[in-house]
mmCIF file of C-alpha atoms in Angstrom:
data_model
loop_
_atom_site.group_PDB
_atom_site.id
_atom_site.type_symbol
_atom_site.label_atom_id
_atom_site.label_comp_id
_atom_site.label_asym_id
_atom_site.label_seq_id
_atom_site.Cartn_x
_atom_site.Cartn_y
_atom_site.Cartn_z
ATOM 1 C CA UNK A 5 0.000 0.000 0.000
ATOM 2 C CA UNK A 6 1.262 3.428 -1.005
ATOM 3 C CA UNK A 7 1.433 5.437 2.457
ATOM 4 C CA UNK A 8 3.367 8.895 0.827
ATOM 5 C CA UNK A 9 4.115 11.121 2.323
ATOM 6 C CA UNK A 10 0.726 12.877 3.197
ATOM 7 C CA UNK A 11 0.291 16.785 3.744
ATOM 8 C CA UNK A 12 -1.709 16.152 7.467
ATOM 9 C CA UNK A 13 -0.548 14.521 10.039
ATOM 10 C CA UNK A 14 -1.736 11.559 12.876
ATOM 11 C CA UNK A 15 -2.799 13.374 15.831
ATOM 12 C CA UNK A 16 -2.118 11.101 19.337
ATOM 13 C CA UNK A 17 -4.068 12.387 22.777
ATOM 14 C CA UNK A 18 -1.566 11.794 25.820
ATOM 15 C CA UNK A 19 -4.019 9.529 27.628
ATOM 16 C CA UNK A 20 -3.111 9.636 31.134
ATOM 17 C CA UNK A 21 0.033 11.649 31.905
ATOM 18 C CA UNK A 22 1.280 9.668 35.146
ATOM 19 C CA UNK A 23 1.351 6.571 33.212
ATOM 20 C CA UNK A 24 3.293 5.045 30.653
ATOM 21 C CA UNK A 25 1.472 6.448 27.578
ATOM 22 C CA UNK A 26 3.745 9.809 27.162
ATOM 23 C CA UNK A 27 6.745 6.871 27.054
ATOM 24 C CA UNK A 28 5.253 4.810 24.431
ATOM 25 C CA UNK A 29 4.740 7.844 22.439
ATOM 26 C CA UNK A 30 8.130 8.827 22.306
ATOM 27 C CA UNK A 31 9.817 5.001 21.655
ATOM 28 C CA UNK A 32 7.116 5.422 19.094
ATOM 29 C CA UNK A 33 8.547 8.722 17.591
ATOM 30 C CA UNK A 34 11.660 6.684 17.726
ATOM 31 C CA UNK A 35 10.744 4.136 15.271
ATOM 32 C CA UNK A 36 8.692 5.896 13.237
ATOM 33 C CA UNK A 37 10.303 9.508 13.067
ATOM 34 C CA UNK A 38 11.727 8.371 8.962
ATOM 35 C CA UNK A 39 8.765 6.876 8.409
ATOM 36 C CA UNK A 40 5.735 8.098 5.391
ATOM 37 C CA UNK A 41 3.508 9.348 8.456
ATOM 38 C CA UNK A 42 4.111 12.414 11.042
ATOM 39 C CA UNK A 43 1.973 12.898 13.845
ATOM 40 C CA UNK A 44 1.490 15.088 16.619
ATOM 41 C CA UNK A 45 0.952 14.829 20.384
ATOM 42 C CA UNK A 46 -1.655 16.553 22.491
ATOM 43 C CA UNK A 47 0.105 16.861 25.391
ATOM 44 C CA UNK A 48 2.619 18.489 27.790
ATOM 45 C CA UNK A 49 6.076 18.700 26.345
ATOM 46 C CA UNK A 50 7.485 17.849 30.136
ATOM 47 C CA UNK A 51 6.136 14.807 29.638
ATOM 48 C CA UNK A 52 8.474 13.918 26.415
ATOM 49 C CA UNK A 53 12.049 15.005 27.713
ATOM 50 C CA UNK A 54 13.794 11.297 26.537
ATOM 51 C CA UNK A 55 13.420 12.351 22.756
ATOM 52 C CA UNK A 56 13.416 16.016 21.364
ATOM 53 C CA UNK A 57 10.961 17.966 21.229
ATOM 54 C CA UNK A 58 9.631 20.726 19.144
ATOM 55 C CA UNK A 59 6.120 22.878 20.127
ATOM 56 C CA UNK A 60 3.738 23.645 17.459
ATOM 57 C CA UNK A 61 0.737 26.523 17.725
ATOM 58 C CA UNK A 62 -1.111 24.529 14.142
ATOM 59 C CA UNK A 63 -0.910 20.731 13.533
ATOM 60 C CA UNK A 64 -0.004 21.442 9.718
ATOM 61 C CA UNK A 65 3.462 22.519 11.379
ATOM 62 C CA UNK A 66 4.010 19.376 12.342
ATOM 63 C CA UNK A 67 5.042 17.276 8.793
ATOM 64 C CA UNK A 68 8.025 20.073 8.887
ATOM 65 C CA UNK A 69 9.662 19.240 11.825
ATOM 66 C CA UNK A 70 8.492 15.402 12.607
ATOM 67 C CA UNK A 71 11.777 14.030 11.185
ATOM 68 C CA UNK A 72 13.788 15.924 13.524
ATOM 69 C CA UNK A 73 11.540 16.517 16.802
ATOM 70 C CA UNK A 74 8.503 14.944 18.188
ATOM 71 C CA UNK A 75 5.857 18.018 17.564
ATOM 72 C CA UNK A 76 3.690 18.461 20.971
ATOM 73 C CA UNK A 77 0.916 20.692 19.932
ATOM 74 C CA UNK A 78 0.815 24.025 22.463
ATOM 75 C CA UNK A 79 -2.093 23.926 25.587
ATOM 76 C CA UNK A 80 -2.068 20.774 27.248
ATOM 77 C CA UNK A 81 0.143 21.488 30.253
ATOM 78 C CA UNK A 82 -0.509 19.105 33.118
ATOM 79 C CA UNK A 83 0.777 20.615 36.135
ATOM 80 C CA UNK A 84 1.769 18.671 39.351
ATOM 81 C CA UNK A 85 2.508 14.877 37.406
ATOM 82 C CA UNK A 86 4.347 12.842 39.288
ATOM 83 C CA UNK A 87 4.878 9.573 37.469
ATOM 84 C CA UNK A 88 2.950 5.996 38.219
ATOM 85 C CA UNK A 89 0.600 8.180 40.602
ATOM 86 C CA UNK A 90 -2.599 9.034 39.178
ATOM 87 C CA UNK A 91 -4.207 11.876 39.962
ATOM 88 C CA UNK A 92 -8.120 12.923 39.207
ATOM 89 C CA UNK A 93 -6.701 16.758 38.507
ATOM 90 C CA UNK A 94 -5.609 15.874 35.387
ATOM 91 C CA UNK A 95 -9.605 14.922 34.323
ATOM 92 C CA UNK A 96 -9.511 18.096 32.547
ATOM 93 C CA UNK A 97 -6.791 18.386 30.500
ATOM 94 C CA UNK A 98 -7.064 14.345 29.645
ATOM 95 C CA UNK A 99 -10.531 14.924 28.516
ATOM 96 C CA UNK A 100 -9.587 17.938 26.807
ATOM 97 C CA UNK A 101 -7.100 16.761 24.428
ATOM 98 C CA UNK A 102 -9.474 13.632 23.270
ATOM 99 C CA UNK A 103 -11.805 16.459 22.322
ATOM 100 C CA UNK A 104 -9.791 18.114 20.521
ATOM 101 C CA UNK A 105 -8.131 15.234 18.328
ATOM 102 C CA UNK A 106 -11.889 14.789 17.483
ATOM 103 C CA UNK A 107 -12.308 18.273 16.848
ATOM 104 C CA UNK A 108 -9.041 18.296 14.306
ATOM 105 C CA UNK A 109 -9.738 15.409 12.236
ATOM 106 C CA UNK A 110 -13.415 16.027 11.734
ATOM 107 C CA UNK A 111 -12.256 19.469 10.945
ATOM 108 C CA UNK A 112 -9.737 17.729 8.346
ATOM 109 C CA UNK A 113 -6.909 19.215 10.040
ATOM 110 C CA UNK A 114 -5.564 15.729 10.659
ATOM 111 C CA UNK A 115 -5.618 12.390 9.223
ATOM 112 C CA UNK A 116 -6.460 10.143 12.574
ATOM 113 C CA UNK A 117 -6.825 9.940 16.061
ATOM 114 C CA UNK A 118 -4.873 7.626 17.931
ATOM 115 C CA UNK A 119 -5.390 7.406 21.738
ATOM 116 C CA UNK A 120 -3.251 6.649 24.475
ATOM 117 C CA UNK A 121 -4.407 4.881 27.082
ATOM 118 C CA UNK A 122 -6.208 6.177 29.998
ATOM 119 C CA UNK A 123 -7.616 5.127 33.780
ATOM 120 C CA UNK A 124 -11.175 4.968 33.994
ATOM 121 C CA UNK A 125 -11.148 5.073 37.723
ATOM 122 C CA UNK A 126 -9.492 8.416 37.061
ATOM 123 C CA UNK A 127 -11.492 10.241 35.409
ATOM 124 C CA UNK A 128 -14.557 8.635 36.851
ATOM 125 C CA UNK A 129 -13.513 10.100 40.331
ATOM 126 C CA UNK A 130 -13.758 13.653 38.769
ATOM 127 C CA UNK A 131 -17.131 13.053 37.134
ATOM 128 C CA UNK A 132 -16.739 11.181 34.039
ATOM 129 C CA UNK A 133 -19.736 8.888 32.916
ATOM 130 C CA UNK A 134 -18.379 6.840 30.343
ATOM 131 C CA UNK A 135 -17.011 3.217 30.447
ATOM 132 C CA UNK A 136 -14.044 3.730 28.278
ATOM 133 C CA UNK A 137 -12.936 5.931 25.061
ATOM 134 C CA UNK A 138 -15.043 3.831 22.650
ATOM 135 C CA UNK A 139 -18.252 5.003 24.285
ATOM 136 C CA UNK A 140 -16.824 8.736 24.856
ATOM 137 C CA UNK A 141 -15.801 9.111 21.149
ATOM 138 C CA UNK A 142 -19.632 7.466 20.386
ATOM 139 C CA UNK A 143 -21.337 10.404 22.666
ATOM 140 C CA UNK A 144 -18.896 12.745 21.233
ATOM 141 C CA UNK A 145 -19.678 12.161 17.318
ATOM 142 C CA UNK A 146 -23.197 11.157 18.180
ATOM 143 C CA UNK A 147 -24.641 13.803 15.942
ATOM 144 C CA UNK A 148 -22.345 13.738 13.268
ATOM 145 C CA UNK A 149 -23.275 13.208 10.284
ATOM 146 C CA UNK A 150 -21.897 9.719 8.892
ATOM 147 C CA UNK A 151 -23.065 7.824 5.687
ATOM 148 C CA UNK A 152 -22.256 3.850 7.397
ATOM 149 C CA UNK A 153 -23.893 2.111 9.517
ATOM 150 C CA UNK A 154 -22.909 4.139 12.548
ATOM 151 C CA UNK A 155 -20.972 2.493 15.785
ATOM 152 C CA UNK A 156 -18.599 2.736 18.130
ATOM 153 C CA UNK A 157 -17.815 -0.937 17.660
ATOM 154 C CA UNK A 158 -15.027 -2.331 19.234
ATOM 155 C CA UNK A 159 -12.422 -3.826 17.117
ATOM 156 C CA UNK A 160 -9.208 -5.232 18.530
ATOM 157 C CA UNK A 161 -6.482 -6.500 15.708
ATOM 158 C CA UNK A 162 -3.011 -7.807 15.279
ATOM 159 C CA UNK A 163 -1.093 -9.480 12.469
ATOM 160 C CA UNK A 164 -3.469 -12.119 10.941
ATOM 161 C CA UNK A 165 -6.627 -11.442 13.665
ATOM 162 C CA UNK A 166 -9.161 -8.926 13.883
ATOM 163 C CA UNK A 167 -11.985 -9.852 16.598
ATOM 164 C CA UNK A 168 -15.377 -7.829 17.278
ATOM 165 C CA UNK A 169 -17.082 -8.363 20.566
ATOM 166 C CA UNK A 170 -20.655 -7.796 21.064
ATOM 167 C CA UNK A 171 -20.716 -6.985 25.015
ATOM 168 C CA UNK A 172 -17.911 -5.634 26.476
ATOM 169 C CA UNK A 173 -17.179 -4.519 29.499
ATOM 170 C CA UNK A 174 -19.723 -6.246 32.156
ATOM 171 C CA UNK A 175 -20.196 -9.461 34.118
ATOM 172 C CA UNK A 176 -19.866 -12.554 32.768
ATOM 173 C CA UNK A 177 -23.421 -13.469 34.010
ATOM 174 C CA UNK A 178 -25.310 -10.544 31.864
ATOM 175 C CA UNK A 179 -23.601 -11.407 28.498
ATOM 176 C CA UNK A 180 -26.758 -13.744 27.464
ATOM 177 C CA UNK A 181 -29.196 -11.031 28.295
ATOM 178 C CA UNK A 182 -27.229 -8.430 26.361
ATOM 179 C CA UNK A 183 -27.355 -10.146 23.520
ATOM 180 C CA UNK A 184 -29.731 -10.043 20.868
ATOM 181 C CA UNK A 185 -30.021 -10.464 17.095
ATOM 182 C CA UNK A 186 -30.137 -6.640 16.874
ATOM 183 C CA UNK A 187 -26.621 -6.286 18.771
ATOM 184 C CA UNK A 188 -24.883 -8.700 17.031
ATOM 185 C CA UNK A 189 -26.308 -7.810 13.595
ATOM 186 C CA UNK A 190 -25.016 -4.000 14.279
ATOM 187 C CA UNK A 191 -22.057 -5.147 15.220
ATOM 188 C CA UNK A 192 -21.455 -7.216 12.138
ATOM 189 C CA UNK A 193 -22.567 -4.678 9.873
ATOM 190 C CA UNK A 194 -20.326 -1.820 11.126
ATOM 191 C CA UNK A 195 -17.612 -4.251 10.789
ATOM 192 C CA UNK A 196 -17.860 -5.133 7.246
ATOM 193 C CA UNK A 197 -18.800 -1.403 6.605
ATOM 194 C CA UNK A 198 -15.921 -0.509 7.955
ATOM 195 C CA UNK A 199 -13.369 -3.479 6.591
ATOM 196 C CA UNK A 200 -14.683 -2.212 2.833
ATOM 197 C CA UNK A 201 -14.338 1.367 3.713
ATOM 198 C CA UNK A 202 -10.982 2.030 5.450
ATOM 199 C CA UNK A 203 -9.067 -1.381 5.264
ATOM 200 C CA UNK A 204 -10.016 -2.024 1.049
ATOM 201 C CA UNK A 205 -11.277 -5.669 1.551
ATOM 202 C CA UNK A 206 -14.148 -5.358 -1.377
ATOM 203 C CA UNK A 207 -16.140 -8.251 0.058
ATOM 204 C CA UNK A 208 -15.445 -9.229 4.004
ATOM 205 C CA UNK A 209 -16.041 -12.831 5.129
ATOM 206 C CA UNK A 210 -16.830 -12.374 8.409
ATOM 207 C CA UNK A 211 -17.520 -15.621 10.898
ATOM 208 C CA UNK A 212 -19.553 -15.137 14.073
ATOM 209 C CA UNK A 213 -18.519 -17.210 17.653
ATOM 210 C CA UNK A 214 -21.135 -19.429 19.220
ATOM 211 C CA UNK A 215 -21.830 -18.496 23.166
ATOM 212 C CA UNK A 216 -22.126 -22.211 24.986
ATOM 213 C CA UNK A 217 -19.479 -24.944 24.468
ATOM 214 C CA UNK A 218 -20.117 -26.869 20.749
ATOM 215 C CA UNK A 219 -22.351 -24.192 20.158
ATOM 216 C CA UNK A 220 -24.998 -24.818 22.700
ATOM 217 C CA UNK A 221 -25.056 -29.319 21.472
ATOM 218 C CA UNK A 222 -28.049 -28.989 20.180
ATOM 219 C CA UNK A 223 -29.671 -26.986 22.914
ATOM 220 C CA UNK A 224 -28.175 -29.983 25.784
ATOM 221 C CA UNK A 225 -25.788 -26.522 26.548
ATOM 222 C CA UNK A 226 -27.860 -23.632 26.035
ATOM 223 C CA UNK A 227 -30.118 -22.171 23.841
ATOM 224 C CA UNK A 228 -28.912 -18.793 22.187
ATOM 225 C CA UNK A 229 -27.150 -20.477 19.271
ATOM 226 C CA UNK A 230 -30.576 -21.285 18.031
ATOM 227 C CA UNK A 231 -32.667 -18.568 19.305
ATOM 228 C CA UNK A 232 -30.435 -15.563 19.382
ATOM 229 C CA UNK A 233 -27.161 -15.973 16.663
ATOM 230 C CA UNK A 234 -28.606 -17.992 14.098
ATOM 231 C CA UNK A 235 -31.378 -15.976 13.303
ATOM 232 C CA UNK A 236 -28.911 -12.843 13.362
ATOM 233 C CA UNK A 237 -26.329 -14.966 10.846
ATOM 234 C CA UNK A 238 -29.502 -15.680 9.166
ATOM 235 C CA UNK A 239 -30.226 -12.097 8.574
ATOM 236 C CA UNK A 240 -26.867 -11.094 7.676
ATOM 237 C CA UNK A 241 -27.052 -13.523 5.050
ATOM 238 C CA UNK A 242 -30.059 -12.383 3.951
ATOM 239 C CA UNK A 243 -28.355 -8.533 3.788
ATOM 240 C CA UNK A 244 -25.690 -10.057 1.660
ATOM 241 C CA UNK A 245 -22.728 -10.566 3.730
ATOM 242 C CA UNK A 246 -20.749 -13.128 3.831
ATOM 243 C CA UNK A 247 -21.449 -14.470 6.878
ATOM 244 C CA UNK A 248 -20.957 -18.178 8.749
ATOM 245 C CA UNK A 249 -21.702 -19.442 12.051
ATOM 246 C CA UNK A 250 -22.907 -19.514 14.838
ATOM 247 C CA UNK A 251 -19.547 -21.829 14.706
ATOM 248 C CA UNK A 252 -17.623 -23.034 18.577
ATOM 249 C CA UNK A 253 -14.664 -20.501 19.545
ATOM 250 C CA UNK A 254 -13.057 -23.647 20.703
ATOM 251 C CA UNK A 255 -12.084 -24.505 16.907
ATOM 252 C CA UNK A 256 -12.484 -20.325 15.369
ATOM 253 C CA UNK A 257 -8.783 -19.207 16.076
ATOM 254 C CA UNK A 258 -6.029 -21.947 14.837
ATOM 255 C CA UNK A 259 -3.892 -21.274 11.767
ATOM 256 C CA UNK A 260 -6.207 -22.931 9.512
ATOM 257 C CA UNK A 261 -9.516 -21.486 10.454
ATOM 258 C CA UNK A 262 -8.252 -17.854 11.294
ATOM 259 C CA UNK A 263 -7.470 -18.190 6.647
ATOM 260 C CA UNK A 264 -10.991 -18.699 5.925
ATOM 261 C CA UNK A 265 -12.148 -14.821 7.545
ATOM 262 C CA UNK A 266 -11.082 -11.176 8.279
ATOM 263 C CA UNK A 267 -12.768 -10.986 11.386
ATOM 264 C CA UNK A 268 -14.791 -12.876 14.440
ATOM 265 C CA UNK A 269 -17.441 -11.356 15.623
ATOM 266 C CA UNK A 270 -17.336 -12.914 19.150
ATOM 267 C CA UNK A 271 -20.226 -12.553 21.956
ATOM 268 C CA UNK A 272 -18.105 -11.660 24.660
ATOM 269 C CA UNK A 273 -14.716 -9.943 25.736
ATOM 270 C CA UNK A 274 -12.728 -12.460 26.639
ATOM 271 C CA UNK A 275 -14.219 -14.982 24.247
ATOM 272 C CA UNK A 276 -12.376 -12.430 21.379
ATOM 273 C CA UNK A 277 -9.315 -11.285 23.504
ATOM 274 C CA UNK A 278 -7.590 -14.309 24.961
ATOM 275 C CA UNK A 279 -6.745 -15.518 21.119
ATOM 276 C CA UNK A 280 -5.765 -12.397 20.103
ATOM 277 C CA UNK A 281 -3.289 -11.704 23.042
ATOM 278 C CA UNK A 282 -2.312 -15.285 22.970
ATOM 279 C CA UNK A 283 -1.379 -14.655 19.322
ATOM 280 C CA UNK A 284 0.775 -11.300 19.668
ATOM 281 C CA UNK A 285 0.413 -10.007 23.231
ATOM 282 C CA UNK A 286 2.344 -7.383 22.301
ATOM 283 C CA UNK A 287 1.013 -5.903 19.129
ATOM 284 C CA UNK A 288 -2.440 -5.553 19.751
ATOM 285 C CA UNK A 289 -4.306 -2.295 18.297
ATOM 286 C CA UNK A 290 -7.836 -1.072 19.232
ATOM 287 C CA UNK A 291 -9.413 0.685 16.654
ATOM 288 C CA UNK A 292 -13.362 2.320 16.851
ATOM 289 C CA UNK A 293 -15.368 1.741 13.757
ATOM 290 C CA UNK A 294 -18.345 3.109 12.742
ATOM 291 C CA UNK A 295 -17.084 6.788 13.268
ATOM 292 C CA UNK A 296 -17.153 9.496 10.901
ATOM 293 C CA UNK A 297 -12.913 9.666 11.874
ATOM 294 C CA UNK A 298 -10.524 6.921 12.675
ATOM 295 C CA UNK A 299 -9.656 6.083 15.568
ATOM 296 C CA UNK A 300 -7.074 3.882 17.081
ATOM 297 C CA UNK A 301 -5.489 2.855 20.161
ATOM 298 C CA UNK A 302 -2.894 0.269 21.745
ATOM 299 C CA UNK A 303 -4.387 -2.761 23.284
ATOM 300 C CA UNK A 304 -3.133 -1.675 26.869
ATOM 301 C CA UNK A 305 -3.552 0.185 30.279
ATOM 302 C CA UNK A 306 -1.558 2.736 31.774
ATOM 303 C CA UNK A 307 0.499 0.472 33.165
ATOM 304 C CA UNK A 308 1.396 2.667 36.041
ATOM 305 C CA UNK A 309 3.442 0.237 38.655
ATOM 306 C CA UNK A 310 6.039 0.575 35.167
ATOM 307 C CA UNK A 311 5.743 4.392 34.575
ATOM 308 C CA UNK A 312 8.656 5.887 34.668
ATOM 309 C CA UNK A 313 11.460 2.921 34.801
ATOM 310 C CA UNK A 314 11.988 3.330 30.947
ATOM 311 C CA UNK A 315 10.606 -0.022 30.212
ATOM 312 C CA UNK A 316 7.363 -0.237 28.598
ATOM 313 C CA UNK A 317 7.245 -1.597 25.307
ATOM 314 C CA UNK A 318 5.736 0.470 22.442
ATOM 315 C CA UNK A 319 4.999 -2.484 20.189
ATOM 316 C CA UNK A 320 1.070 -2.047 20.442
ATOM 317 C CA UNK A 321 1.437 1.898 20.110
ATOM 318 C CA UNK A 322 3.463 1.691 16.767
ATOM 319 C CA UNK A 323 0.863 -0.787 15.679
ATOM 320 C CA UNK A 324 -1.553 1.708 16.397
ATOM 321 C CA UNK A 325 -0.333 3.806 14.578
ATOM 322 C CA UNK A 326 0.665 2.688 11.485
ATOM 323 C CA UNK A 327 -2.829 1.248 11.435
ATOM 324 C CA UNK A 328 -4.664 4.491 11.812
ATOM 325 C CA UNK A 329 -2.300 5.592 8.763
ATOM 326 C CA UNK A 330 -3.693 2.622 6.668
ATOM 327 C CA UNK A 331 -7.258 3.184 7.620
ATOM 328 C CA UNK A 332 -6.829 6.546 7.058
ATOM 329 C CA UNK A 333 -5.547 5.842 3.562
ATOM 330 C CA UNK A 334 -7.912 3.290 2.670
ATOM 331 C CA UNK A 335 -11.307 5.594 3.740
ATOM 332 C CA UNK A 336 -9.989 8.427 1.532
ATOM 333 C CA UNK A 337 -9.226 5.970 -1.215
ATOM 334 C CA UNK A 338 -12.279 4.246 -1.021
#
């Protein structure tokens, strides 16, 4: 895929500054700083001091300089940071530049968002009412005009696996009465939406994870293969996807099955995340679909009993990038 050179940059929000997303960043900058795609941080410069840095006032400045400095776009100070200690004071200025990577790509100031990671817990404690970035970006954009089936869906993806789950973040015991055909029919449809649109596969094949062990046995296991995910495969197939299952997770993720599709839609978290992270712990990349931007992340927390010893590993972030280049490629090629 021809990534040149393009005239706007990657924008990447600093997630939470007392963790170990401002380090990523700049290992990131590292590898990438010769590569086809600049990018920008929203963030305090302090927080960047192991690789040089250059301040920018308009995120077109930064193609000029990337090669030579990491560009840290002007106004996110975060006073009082003290390393692998959270602190709810920073809410504000977290918040603020996820807003405004939103704000610069819809505005087609920049290419992509990619987010670093942030605490939950932290920003909850100063008033935040979302679950997680997915559902921020979803209540940010919710009015925004967009032509696709719109999400956030959940996509998590490394080298030869991309997995969609249905639920996400709750109990084990509510995942069968959060799902229904309408959930999992969404969720498949953003995903092959967004697969055409911003990755350039013309006709996805996507395969969808039964709930209960050997897909329910018949009904000896469970019923939701044949009440709930059939009847939403069913009407996928109906839509024209290409579309198989409900088929057991047990047998979904070797070598040989993972050939036959570009992505799982699975019914639960872990049901889609141990196989990916038991395939490339390291490389994982979360990416929103069913935006009107792109959005990606790394596949990891703040990590903040490492923050600050110089030894996370930036594996997932360069992933995350370099994918949010190639979505952002494909959608305006598409």
């Amino acid at each position: 895929m021809d990534l040149s050179a393009p005239t706007r940059p990657l924008v990447i929000s600093m997630g939470d500054p007392t963790g170990i997303g401002p380090e990523v960043t700049a290992k990131a900058w590292q590898a990438l700083c010769h590569g086809p795609t600049p990018f920008c941080v929203l963030g305090d410069p302090a927080l960047y001091s192991s690789v040089p840095t250059q301040p920018i006032s308009e995120v077109s400045e930064a193609p000029q300089v990337f090669c030579d400095a990491l560009p840290v776009l002007k106004g996110f100070e975060a006073p009082g940071v003290v390393v692998g200690q959270p602190n709810p004071a920073h809410a504000g200025v977290i918040l603020g530049a996820i807003e405004h990577g939103v704000d610069l790509v819809l505005s087609g100031q920049a290419l992509a968002l990619v987010t670093a990671p942030i605490a939950k817990s932290v920003l909850m404690a100063a008033g935040f009412s979302h679950p997680g970035h997915t559902e921020f970006l979803g209540a940010l954009l919710a009015t925004t005009p967009f032509e696709q089936t719109r999400g956030p869906v959940m996509m998590l993806a490394v080298e030869g696996l991309r997995v969609v789950p249905v639920t996400i973040h709750c109990a084990l015991s509510e995942v069968p009465s959060r799902l229904t055909q309408e959930a999992i029919v969404h969720a498949a449809l953003v995903t092959a939406e967004a697969l055409q649109r911003d990755l350039g596969l013309k006709a996805p094949r996507l395969v969808v994870a039964a709930l209960n062990p050997h897909a329910g046995e018949d009904g000896a296991f469970g019923d939701e293969e044949a009440r709930v995910i059939a009847p939403a495969v069913a009407a996928l197939q109906a839509m024209g996807l290409q579309v198989r299952g409900p088929l057991p997770a047990d047998s979904l993720f070797h070598s040989e099955a993972r050939a036959t599709f570009d992505a799982a839609i699975c019914m639960y978290h872990d049901q889609a995340l141990i196989p990916l992270k038991a395939l490339d712990f390291w490389g994982g990349v979360n990416a929103t679909l069913g935006l009107p931007i792109i959005r990606t992340s790394p596949d990891h927390g703040t990590g903040f009993d490492i923050a600050g010893r110089g030894i996370a590993r930036a594996e997932s972030m360069i992933a995350a990038i370099q994918m949010a280049a190639a979505m952002a490629h494909g959608r305006m090629t598409s």
